[in-house]
XYZ file of C-alpha atoms in Angstrom:
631
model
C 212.060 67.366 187.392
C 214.115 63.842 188.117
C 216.986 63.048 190.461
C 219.619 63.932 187.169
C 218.431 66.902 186.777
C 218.301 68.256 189.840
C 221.944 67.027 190.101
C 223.115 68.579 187.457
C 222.258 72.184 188.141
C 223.421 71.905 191.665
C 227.343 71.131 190.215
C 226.793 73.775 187.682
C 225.922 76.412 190.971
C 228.901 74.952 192.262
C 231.385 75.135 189.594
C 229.823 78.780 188.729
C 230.535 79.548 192.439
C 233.487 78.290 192.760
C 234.993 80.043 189.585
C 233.896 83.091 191.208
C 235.817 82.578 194.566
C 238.866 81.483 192.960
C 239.097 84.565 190.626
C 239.008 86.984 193.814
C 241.642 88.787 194.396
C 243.723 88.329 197.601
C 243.879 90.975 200.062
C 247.443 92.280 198.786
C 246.015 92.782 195.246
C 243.018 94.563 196.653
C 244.852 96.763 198.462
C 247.143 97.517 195.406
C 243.703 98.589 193.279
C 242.707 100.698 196.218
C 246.231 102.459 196.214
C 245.755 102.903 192.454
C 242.715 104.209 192.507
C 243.836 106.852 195.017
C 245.940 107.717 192.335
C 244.062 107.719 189.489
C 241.840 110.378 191.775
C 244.516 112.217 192.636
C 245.531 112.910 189.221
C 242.120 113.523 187.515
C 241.727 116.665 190.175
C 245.242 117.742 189.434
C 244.005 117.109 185.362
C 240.912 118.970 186.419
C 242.653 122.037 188.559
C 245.083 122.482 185.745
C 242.814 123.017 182.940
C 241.066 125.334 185.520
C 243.892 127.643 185.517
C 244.146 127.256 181.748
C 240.718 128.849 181.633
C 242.026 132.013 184.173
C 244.618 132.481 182.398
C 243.000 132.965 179.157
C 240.492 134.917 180.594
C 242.559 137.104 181.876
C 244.685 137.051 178.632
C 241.555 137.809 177.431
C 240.707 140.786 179.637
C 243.773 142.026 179.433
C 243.945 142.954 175.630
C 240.232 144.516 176.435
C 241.562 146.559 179.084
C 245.028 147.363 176.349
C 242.302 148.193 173.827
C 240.523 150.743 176.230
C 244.062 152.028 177.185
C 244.744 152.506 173.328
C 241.040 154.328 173.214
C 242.134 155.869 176.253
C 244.779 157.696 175.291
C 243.736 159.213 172.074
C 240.024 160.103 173.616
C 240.605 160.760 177.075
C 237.878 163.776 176.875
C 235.462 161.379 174.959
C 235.550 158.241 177.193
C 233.782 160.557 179.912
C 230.035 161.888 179.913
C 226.447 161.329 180.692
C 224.591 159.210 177.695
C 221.909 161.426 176.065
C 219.068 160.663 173.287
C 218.823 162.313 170.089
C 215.169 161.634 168.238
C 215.009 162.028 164.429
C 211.106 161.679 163.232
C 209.314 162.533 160.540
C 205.771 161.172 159.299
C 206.725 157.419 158.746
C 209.325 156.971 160.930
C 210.952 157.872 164.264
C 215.037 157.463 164.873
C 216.259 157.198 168.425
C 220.287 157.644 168.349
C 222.686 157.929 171.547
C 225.492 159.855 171.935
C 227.298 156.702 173.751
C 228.547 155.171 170.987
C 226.841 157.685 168.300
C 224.834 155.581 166.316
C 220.700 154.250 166.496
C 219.707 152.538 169.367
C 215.804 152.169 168.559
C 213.619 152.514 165.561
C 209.649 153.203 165.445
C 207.290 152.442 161.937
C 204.768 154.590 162.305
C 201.400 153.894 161.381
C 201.484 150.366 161.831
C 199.859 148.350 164.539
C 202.059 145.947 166.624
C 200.751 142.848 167.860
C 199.684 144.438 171.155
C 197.289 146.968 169.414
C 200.054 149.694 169.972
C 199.685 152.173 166.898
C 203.191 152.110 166.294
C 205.782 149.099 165.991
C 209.283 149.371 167.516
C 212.135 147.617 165.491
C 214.132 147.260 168.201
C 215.330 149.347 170.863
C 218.885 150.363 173.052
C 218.590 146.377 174.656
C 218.370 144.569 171.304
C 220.476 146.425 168.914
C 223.813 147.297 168.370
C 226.290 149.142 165.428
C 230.039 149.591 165.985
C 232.444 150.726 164.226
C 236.152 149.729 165.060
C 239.446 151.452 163.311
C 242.589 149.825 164.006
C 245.526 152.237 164.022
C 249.474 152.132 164.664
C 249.521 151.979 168.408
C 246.215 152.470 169.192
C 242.805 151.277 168.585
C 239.227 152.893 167.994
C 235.850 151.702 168.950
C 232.851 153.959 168.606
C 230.396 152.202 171.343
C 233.336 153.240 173.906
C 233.134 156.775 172.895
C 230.421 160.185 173.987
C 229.905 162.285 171.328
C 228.901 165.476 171.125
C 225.606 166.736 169.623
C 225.179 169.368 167.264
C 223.012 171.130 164.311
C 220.230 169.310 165.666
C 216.993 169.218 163.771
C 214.544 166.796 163.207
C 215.688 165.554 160.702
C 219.543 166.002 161.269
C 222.435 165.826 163.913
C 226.391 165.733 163.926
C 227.643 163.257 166.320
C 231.660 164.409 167.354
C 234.105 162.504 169.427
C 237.154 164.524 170.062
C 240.837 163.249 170.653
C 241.803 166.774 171.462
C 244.338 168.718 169.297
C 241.991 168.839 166.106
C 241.421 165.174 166.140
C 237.920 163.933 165.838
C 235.869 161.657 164.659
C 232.371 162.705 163.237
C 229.468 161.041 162.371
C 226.820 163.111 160.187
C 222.707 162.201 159.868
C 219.815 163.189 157.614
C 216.632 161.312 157.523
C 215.235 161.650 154.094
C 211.643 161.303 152.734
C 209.791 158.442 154.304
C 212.330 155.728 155.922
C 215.313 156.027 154.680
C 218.316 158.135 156.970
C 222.146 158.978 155.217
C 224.748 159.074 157.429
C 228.771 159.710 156.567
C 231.641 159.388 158.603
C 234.444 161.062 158.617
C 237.868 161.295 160.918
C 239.316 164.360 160.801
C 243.314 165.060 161.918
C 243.694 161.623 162.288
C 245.535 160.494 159.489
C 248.874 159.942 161.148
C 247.073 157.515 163.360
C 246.859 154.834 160.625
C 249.445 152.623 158.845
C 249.915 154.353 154.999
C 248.486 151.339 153.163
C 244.988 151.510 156.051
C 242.305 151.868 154.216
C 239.109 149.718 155.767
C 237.403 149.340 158.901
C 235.945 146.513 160.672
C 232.099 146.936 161.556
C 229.837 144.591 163.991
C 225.854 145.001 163.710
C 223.851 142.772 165.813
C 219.975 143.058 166.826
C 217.591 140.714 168.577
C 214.766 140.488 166.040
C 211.384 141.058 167.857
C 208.221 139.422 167.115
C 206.032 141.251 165.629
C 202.737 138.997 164.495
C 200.510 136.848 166.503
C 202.011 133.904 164.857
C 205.491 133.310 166.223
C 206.038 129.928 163.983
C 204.945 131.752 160.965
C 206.610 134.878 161.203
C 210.071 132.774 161.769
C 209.827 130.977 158.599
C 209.218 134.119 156.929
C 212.077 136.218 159.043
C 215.428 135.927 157.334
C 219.347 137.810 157.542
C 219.055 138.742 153.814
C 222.014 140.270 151.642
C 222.593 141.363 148.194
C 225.518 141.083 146.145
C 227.520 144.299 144.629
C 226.731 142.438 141.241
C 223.106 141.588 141.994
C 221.050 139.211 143.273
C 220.330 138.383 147.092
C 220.903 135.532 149.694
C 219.220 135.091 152.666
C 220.719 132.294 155.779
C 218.461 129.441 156.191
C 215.102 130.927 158.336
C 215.013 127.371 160.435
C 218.731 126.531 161.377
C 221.425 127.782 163.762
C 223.826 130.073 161.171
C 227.065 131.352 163.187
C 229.767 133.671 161.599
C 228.283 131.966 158.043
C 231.168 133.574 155.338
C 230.043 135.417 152.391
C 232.464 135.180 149.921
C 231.128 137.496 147.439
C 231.345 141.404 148.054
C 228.030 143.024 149.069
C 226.508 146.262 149.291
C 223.685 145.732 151.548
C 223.108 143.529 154.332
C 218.720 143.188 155.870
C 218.190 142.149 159.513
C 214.453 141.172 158.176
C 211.343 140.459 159.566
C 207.827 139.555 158.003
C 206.481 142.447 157.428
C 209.631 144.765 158.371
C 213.377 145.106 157.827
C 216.286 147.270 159.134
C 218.451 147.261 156.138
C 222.569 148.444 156.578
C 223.661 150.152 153.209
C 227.049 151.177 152.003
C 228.466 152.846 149.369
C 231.759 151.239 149.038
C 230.512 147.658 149.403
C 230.887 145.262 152.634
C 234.016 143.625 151.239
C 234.229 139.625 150.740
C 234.298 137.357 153.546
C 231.457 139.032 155.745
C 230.377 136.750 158.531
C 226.863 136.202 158.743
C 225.350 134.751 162.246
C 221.126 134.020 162.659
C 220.466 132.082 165.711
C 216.409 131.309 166.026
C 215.002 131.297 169.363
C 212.338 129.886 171.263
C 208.988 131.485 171.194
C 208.896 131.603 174.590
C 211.388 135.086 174.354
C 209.162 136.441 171.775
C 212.606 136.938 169.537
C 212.500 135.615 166.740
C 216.111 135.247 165.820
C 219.572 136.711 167.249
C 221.317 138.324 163.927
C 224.629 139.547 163.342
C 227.022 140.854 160.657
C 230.642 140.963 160.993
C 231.731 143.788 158.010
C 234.592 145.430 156.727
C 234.194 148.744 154.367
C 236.224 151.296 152.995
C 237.986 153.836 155.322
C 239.657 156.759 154.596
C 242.158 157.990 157.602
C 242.746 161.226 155.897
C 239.036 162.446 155.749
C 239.577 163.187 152.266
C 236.724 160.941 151.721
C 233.800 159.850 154.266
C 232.294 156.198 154.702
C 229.220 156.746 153.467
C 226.186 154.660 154.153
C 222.258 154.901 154.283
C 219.892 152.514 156.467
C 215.990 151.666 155.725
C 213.661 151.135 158.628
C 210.415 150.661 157.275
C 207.685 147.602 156.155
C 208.558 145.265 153.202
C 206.566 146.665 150.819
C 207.510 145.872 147.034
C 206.300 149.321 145.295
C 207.695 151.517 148.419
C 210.906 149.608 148.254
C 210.825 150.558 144.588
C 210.670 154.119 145.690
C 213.292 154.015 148.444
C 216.029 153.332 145.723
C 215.343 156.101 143.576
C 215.768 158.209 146.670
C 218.779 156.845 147.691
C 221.908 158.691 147.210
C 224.554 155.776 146.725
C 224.051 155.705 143.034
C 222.881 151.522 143.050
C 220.940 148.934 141.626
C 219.987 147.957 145.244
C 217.064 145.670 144.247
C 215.662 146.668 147.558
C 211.957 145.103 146.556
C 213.817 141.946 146.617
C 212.832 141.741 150.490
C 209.810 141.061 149.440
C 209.890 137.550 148.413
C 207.966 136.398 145.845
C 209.243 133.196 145.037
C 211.442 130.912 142.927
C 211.488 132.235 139.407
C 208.871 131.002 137.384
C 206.517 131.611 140.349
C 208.106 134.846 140.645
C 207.613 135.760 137.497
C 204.037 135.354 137.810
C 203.738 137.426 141.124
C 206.233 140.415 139.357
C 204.302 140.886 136.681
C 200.171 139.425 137.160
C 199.704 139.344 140.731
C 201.384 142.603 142.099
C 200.155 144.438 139.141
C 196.232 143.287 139.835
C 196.903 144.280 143.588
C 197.748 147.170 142.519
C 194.818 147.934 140.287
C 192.078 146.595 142.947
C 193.476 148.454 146.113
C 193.029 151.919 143.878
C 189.390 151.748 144.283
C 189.723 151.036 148.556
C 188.122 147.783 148.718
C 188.224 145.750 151.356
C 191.507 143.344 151.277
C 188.935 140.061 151.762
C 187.068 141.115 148.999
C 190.038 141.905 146.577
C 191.195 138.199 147.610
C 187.707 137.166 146.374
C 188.227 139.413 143.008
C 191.284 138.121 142.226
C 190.246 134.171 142.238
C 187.467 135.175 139.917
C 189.678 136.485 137.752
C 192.350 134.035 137.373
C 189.132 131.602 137.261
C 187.601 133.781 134.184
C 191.317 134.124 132.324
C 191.903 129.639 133.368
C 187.932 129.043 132.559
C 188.782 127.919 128.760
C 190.923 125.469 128.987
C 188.705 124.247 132.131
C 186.464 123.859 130.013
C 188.347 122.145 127.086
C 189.644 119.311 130.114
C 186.065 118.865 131.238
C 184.685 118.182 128.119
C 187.444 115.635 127.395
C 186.058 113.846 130.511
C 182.798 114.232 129.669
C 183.335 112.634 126.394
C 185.469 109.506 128.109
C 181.886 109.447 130.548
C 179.589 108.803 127.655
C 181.640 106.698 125.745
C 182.319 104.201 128.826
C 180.095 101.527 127.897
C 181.598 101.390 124.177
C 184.757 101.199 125.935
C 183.312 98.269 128.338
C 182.003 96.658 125.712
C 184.754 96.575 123.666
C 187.663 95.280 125.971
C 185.496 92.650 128.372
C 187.279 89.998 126.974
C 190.482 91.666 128.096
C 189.737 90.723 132.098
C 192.523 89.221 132.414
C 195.904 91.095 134.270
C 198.199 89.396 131.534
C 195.871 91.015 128.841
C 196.289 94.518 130.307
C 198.271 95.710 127.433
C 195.886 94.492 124.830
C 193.106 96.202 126.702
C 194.651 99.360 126.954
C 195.864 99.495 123.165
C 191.601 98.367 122.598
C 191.419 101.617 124.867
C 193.432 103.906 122.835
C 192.329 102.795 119.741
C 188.764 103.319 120.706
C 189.879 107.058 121.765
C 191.626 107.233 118.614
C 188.693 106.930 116.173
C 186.070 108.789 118.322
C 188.925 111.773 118.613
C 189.077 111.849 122.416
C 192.641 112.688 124.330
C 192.800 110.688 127.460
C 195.255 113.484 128.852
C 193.005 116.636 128.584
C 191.738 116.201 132.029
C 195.406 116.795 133.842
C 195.328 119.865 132.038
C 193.410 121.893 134.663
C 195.820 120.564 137.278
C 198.779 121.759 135.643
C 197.443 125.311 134.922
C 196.558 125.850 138.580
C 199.033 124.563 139.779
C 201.296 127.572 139.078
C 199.006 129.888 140.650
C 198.280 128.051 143.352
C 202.099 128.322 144.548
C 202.096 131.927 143.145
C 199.362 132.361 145.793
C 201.094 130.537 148.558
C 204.142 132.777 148.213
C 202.648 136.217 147.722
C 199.875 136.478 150.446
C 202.209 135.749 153.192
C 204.410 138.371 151.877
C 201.498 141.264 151.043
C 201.712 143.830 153.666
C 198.656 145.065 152.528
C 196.569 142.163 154.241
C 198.096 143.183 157.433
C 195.548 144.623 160.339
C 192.649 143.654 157.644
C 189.766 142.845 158.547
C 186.704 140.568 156.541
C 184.011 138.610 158.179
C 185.029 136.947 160.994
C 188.563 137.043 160.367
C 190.500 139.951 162.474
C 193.272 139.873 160.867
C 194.048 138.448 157.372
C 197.694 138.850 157.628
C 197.510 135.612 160.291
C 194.946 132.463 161.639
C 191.915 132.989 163.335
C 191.710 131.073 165.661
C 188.165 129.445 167.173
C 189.659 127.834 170.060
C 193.184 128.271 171.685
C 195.029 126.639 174.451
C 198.230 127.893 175.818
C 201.110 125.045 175.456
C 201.960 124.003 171.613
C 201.048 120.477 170.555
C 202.881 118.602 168.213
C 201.857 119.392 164.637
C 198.920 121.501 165.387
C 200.364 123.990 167.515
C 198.706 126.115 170.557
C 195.369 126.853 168.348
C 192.938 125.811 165.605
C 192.071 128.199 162.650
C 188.926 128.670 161.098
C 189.430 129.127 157.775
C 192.044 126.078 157.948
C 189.545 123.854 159.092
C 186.843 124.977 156.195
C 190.366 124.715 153.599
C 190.562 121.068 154.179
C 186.727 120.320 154.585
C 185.955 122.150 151.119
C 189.338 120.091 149.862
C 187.548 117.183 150.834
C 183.906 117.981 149.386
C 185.809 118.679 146.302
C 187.979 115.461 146.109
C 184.662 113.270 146.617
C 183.322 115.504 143.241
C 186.200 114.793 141.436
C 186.499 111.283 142.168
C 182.794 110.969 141.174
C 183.340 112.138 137.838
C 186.718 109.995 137.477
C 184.775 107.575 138.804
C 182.106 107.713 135.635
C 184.682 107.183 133.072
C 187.046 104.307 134.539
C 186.792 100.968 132.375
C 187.580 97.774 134.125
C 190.605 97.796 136.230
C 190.795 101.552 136.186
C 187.817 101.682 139.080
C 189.608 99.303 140.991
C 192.582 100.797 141.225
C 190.879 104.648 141.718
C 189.358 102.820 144.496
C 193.062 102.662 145.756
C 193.760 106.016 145.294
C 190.710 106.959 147.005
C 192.969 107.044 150.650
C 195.331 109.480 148.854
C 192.657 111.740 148.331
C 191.413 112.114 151.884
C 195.023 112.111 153.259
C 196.007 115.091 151.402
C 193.504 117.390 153.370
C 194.732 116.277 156.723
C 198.211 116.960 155.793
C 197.386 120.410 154.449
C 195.619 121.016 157.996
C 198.801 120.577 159.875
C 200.837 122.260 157.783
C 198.070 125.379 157.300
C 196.395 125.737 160.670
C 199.721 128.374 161.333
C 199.403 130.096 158.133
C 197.389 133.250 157.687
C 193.739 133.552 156.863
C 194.101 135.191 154.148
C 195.896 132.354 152.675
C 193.575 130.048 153.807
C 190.293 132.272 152.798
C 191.886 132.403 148.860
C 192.248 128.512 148.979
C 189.183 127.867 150.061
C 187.400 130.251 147.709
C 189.260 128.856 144.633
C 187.924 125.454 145.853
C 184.462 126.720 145.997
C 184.695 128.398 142.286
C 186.340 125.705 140.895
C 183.470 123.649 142.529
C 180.693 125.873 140.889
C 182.131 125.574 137.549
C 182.311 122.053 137.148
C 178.838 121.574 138.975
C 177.459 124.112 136.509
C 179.702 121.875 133.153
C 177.934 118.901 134.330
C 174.479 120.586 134.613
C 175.036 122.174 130.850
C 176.505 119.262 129.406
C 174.053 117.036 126.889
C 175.682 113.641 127.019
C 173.242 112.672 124.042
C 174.071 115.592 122.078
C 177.469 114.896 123.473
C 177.615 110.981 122.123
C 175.840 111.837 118.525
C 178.638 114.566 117.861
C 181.262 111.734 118.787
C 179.324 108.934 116.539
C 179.397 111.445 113.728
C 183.235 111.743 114.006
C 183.739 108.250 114.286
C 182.045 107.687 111.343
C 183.967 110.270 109.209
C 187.452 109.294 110.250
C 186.399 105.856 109.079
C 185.449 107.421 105.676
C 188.765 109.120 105.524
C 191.286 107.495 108.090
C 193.941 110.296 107.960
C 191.860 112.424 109.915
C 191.684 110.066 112.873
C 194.530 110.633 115.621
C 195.733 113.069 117.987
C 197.307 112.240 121.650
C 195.431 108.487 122.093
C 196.501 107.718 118.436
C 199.993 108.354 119.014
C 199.847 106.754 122.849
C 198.343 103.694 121.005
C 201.144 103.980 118.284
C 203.711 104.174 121.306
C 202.006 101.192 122.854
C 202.041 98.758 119.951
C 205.721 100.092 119.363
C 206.178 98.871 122.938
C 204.401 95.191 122.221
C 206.496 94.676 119.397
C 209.648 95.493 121.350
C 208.531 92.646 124.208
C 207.663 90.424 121.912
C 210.889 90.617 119.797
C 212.763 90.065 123.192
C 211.193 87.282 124.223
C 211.589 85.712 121.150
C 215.375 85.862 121.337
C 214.811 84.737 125.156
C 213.510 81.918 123.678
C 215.845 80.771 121.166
């Protein structure tokens, strides 16, 4: 570094120094912006302690129209806001009802004859910590909320109570229960004496339903995407709030009749006979695995009231699994005189898919679970039979390989001078034409693909959904309803989760074994730039079975078991094609067409003709435009 240099940055230090020094401010301006900070302080805490007392007072806004509200309660049902909580247990065979007589309604709810997760022989619903129904009746001067009030037990059965909460002078409020067959409970209520309460014109009442869903599977992930506030609408069809996302006081704008806090495999369902009017809030809040609750629900409702008793609130509530043919039954015991399209918690998918569940798979399930066979091997049955029923147009799209295979070096031969990529057009019409005259459809062999397809997703939504594979057993696999796991770990990482599955893992390996055969046989009947660019798609191939291990190693064996099976069928049928298949015979029956639809020309075409007449159409059209591009 010279003398100039050195120079140089030593003014620039200065300058940059002296700049700095000459922007300071003086001692009277600092002490100004020390004075107005002071005040800025000052008046953020008074900012601060003002929006403090904001909050107090509407707190105790708040807690003062609670306390007005209890006054209100208070005066009507002075004799009902005092007593000692008791339990009232309706059971029969399927299903045990817990109900309190704080509040009057069901506080817990036992399925019996299912396993929980725990190996417990029965699974709760939910019980007096994570559920809640209200019912709230707003009248002249004074308001009415069942969870404040005791109620008085009587005609007590097992299968029946009367819950009362008396206001004194013949005014009551009464709540009547009878569990029906199976899992289904009525219940009415009714105020009696009361009607001078209400405003003339009063005729609904507000109703809040809340519940922490439990979990109730091994799988927490898996059971969440499959647990879902569900509704249906007075003129049919359902909706269900998005399984994955925080839904809060979601509006429904239609009227509905039903409303399903649901799980997997169960559902509490909230039924009324007068419909849930429009404009019902909906609110599903997941949580974190960690709480083993799957999701916080909650309805906000209003239904029909009637103040002069005249004519009770009727309404009926389901506790039981989510099974399609039982949910068929429920409704025809149900009193509410409905097309409840209860079976629709069962979901089957969207409707082509469903249509193909309705009315193949349930109906086979049906048929193969008469005899009491294992639920593995009915998996197994059922692949062999949708491979027997999909076998003949297998068939029909192998042998349109096959016959590309044997007549690849006729196809070599005839387009090597078409190496070149500007001559790709002219070797593909040489291509089509070729396929043309030996009567050979390029296209056949997507056919397969597109048939399975179908079932495939058919599959993927119905065996998560079958109760039936729940608590199964086969082989190795505990429990076909979700993964078996071969090595677990206890924190979840990224994409794979806190395990690895078994029958994932041989999934994507058998995916693999049968891409390589496939591409093999694709392989055998690609002419010139058709290998290369299979050689391209070869990556494709081996990525797909990776993905489908991270997005199956949470799903259920039983999924995983019927994927891997097909994959091993469909294996075994095109090893045994290929073993049964005479190329020579194969090549002399194609040399004997090609020879008659030169004799008579007319009979030569199907899909390559027309793709070849397409093409040409297509070479015509380019060359036309260039020719004007020239001129």
């Amino acid at each position: 570094m010279d003398k100039n240099t050195i120079t140089g940055f030593i003014l620039i230090a200065a300058v940059l120094i002296g700049f700095s020094w000459w922007q300071q401010p003086s001692a009277e301006e600092q002490e100004a912006m020390r004075v107005q900070d002071s005040l800025n302080q000052v008046a953020q805490k008074k900012a601060e302690e003002q929006q403090k007392m904001a909050a107090l007072a509407s707190e105790n806004k708040r807690k003062k129209a609670l306390e007005e509200a209890q006054q209100d309660t208070t005066a009507l049902f002075h004799n009902a806001l005092k007593g000692t909580a008791s339990k009232v247990v309706l059971k029969n065979e399927k299903v045990e009802i817990t109900l309190n007589t704080k509040g009057g309604t069901v506080e817990k709810a036992v399925v019996k004859g299912f396993k929980d997760r725990n190996g417990n022989k029965d699974v709760t619903l939910f019980d007096e910590k994570q559920h809640q129904l209200k019912f709230m009746m707003a009248g002249k001067t004074e308001n009415i909320i069942t969870t404040d009030l005791f109620f008085t037990p009587s005609n007590v059965t097992d299968s029946t109570v009367t819950m009362t909460a008396s206001a004194g002078e013949g005014k009551q409020l009464v709540m009547t229960y009878k569990l029906v067959k199976d899992y289904l409970m009525h219940m009415s209520l009714r105020a009696e004496g009361m009607a001078g309460l209400f405003a003339p014109n009063y005729q609904t009442m507000d109703v809040e339903w809340t519940e922490a869903c439990r979990q109730q599977e091994k799988g927490f992930s898996f059971e969440n995407q499959r647990s879902a506030l569900t509704y249906h609408f007075t003129d049919g069809g359902t909706d269900y709030l998005n399984e994955m996302k925080d839904k809060r006081d979601e509006p429904v704008e239609e009227a509905i009749d039903w409303v399903a806090f649901k799980n997997q495999y169960f559902s509490a369902v909230f039924m009324a006979r007068d419909d849930f009017a429009p404009n019902a809030l909906m609110t599903s809040l997941p949580q974190q695995k960690e709480s083993q609750i799957l999701k916080q629900y909650g309805a906000k409702l209003k239904t029909a009231f009637d103040p002069s008793g005249q004519r009770p609130s009727e309404f009926e509530f389901y506790y039981g699994p989510n099974d399609f043919r039982l949910l068929q039954d429920i409704e025809k015991q149900s009193t509410l005189g409905k097309d409840l399209q209860l079976e629709r918690l069962v979901y089957l998918g969207w409707p082509l898919i469903r249509i193909i569940n309705r009315w193949f798979t349930l109906y086979v399930f049906d048929w193969l679970t008469k005899f009491g066979l294992n639920m593995g091997i009915v998996l197994i049955l059922i692949t062999m039979l949708l491979k027997f029923i999909t076998f003949p147009l297998v068939k029909k799209s192998y042998m349109s390989s096959a016959k590309m295979r044997v007549l690849k070096p006729k196809l070599d031969e005839a387009t090597k001078q078409y190496d070149k990529p500007e001559d790709q057009m002219q070797k593909q019409q040489a291509m089509m034409s070729m396929y043309a005259k030996y009567g050979v459809s390029p296209l056949s062999g997507c056919l397969p693909m597109l048939i399975q397809m179908p079932i495939w997703i058919a599959m993927f939504n119905y065996v998560p959904n079958a109760i039936q594979l729940r608590g199964e057993s086969f082989l190795w696999m505990n429990d076909l309803s979700t993964y078996d796991p071969i090595l677990e770990w206890g924190k979840d990482i990224w994409l794979i989760g806190d395990h690895l599955s078994l029958t994932c893992i041989l999934f994507c390996v058998a995916n693999v074994l049968y891409s390589v055969m496939t591409m093999r046989q694709q392989k055998d009947q690609m002419v010139g730039q058709q290998a290369e660019q299979m050689k391209m798609m070869q990556w494709m191939m081996f990525l797909m079975p990776v993905m489908f291990f991270f997005m199956f190693n949470e799903y259920s064996s039983g999924l995983n078991f019927y994927y891997f099976i097909s994959l091993f069928f469909s294996a075994a049928i095109m090893w045994v094609l290929r073993k049964t298949t005479n190329d020579e015979k194969l090549l002399a029956i194609l040399e004997a067409r090609y020879k008659e639809n030169q004799k008579n020309p007319k009979k030569s075409g199907g899909m390559a003709a027309r793709i070849e007449a397409m093409q040409k159409q297509v070479e015509e059209l380019q060359k036309e435009r260039m020719n004007r591009l020239n001129k």
